[in-house]
């Protein structure tokens, strides 16, 4: 499987490569310390398909992380990212921030593509807002709140700074309560 796509097994090297190429990381969390039938099915199915190989070259840098390996620098990364089962596929930015978990053994290429497209929309919107298009800041806020990929404190501060209606304040508070 890892012969077909451009997998990088070193987390730090993959982040550096993603930073240099301005790509997202698609992280496959699998385990090496015990048999994992769903992991093997994903590895021998979706991740070995020619369609996935083509998609992965076109859209993202991929990384394979095994957990609980003695001496591994990032052995608990899945749990640090809020995951709790194998296999898990997650999109991270080049700084290692979790952007979206896509799911486990039943994930198809269509779900990966939808998630990637959504993240591309998110990235473009962030660039616009950071570049001075403040009129789109509200749209970015609601998108990031729904995605749950920004720190609680940041989102709470942004919610306070925005001129939200009482209905919007209630909606934001509910979303933030789910994150805390």
XYZ file of C-alpha atoms in Angstrom:
180
model
C 0.000 0.000 0.000
C 2.607 2.571 0.987
C 4.497 1.829 -2.187
C 1.706 3.282 -4.360
C 1.053 6.690 -2.784
C 3.565 9.248 -1.509
C 3.304 8.371 2.203
C 5.755 9.937 4.642
C 6.243 8.017 7.888
C 7.986 10.800 9.856
C 5.456 13.292 11.284
C 7.902 16.192 11.565
C 9.257 15.627 8.057
C 5.717 15.448 6.676
C 4.809 18.750 8.339
C 7.922 20.377 6.890
C 7.086 18.999 3.449
C 3.487 20.235 3.725
C 4.692 23.667 4.791
C 7.079 23.881 1.841
C 4.427 22.706 -0.639
C 1.528 24.640 0.979
C -0.575 21.491 1.271
C -2.699 19.893 3.946
C -1.708 16.653 5.641
C -4.001 13.660 5.399
C -2.995 11.524 8.358
C -3.846 7.853 8.548
C -3.758 6.710 12.157
C -3.333 2.975 12.336
C -1.806 0.719 14.928
C 1.135 -1.624 14.874
C 0.864 -3.152 18.352
C -2.128 -5.441 17.653
C -4.051 -6.740 14.639
C -6.533 -4.240 13.226
C -8.919 -5.717 10.672
C -10.574 -2.377 9.761
C -7.085 -0.870 9.255
C -6.082 -3.711 6.951
C -9.329 -3.399 5.001
C -8.760 0.323 4.473
C -5.104 -0.184 3.564
C -5.872 -2.984 1.118
C -9.006 -1.291 -0.256
C -9.361 2.470 -0.593
C -5.737 3.377 0.114
C -4.393 0.857 -2.397
C -6.692 1.914 -5.209
C -5.377 3.694 -8.268
C -8.087 6.327 -7.753
C -6.765 7.156 -4.277
C -3.180 7.308 -5.543
C -4.205 9.769 -8.257
C -6.282 11.828 -5.804
C -3.509 11.939 -3.188
C -0.941 13.255 -5.658
C -3.307 15.933 -6.849
C -4.618 17.272 -3.581
C -2.668 16.560 -0.403
C 0.420 15.266 1.307
C -0.234 11.985 3.108
C 1.298 10.689 6.318
C 1.076 7.350 8.098
C 1.473 7.364 11.883
C 1.561 4.237 14.022
C 0.823 4.582 17.721
C 2.206 2.980 20.878
C 5.527 2.080 19.319
C 8.247 2.225 21.970
C 10.379 5.310 21.516
C 8.187 6.872 18.837
C 8.240 10.665 19.140
C 4.537 11.129 18.398
C 3.075 7.870 19.614
C 0.015 9.495 21.222
C -0.745 11.887 18.385
C -4.133 10.325 17.597
C -5.317 10.869 21.161
C -3.842 14.375 21.267
C -5.958 15.137 18.170
C -9.129 13.860 19.844
C -9.231 10.510 18.074
C -10.045 7.290 19.842
C -10.080 4.454 17.352
C -8.288 2.846 14.454
C -8.193 3.539 11.621
C -8.762 7.295 11.668
C -8.155 9.682 8.800
C -7.579 13.314 9.734
C -6.715 16.466 7.849
C -4.107 18.648 9.581
C -2.527 21.897 8.530
C 1.244 22.125 8.134
C 1.572 23.318 11.745
C -0.070 20.119 12.966
C -3.443 21.630 13.871
C -6.400 19.310 13.449
C -8.744 20.659 10.793
C -11.129 17.766 10.312
C -11.408 14.089 11.139
C -12.930 12.235 8.236
C -13.647 8.942 9.922
C -12.551 5.361 10.107
C -12.750 2.150 8.157
C -15.838 2.950 6.072
C -14.507 6.163 4.499
C -14.634 6.409 0.722
C -12.807 8.617 -1.715
C -15.923 10.763 -2.151
C -15.885 11.654 1.569
C -12.206 12.566 1.387
C -12.826 14.755 -1.644
C -15.782 16.536 0.012
C -13.739 17.182 3.145
C -10.790 18.419 1.099
C -13.021 20.752 -0.935
C -14.554 22.161 2.247
C -11.093 22.772 3.682
C -9.993 24.507 0.482
C -13.003 26.825 0.779
C -12.088 27.444 4.416
C -8.432 28.180 3.569
C -9.413 30.628 0.815
C -11.856 32.398 3.129
C -9.201 32.696 5.866
C -6.769 34.207 3.347
C -9.411 36.740 2.275
C -10.232 37.771 5.848
C -6.586 37.909 6.896
C -5.941 39.984 3.759
C -8.407 42.630 4.865
C -11.819 41.491 3.625
C -13.437 42.069 7.010
C -16.932 41.839 5.509
C -16.353 38.075 5.258
C -15.204 37.671 8.872
C -18.691 36.619 10.011
C -18.875 33.925 7.350
C -15.455 32.637 8.422
C -16.485 32.687 12.089
C -19.598 30.557 11.471
C -17.706 28.148 9.233
C -14.940 27.647 11.786
C -17.443 27.327 14.614
C -19.271 24.581 12.712
C -16.039 22.813 11.800
C -14.797 22.947 15.387
C -11.205 23.303 14.267
C -10.244 26.476 16.148
C -9.382 26.754 19.855
C -12.277 27.435 22.215
C -10.702 30.594 23.681
C -10.166 32.091 20.228
C -13.731 31.415 19.130
C -15.222 32.735 22.389
C -13.203 35.942 22.042
C -14.266 36.370 18.418
C -17.923 35.777 19.337
C -17.717 38.503 21.996
C -16.177 40.951 19.519
C -18.856 40.403 16.867
C -22.163 42.254 16.830
C -24.367 39.167 17.027
C -28.134 39.186 17.316
C -29.547 37.473 20.395
C -30.435 34.438 18.253
C -26.868 34.330 16.883
C -25.451 34.719 20.402
C -27.517 31.752 21.515
C -26.409 29.673 18.523
C -22.740 30.580 19.107
C -23.029 29.772 22.826
C -24.499 26.334 22.040
C -21.698 25.569 19.580
C -19.050 26.796 22.017
C -20.550 24.769 24.863
C -20.113 21.628 22.727
C -16.418 22.459 22.299
C -15.598 23.131 25.936
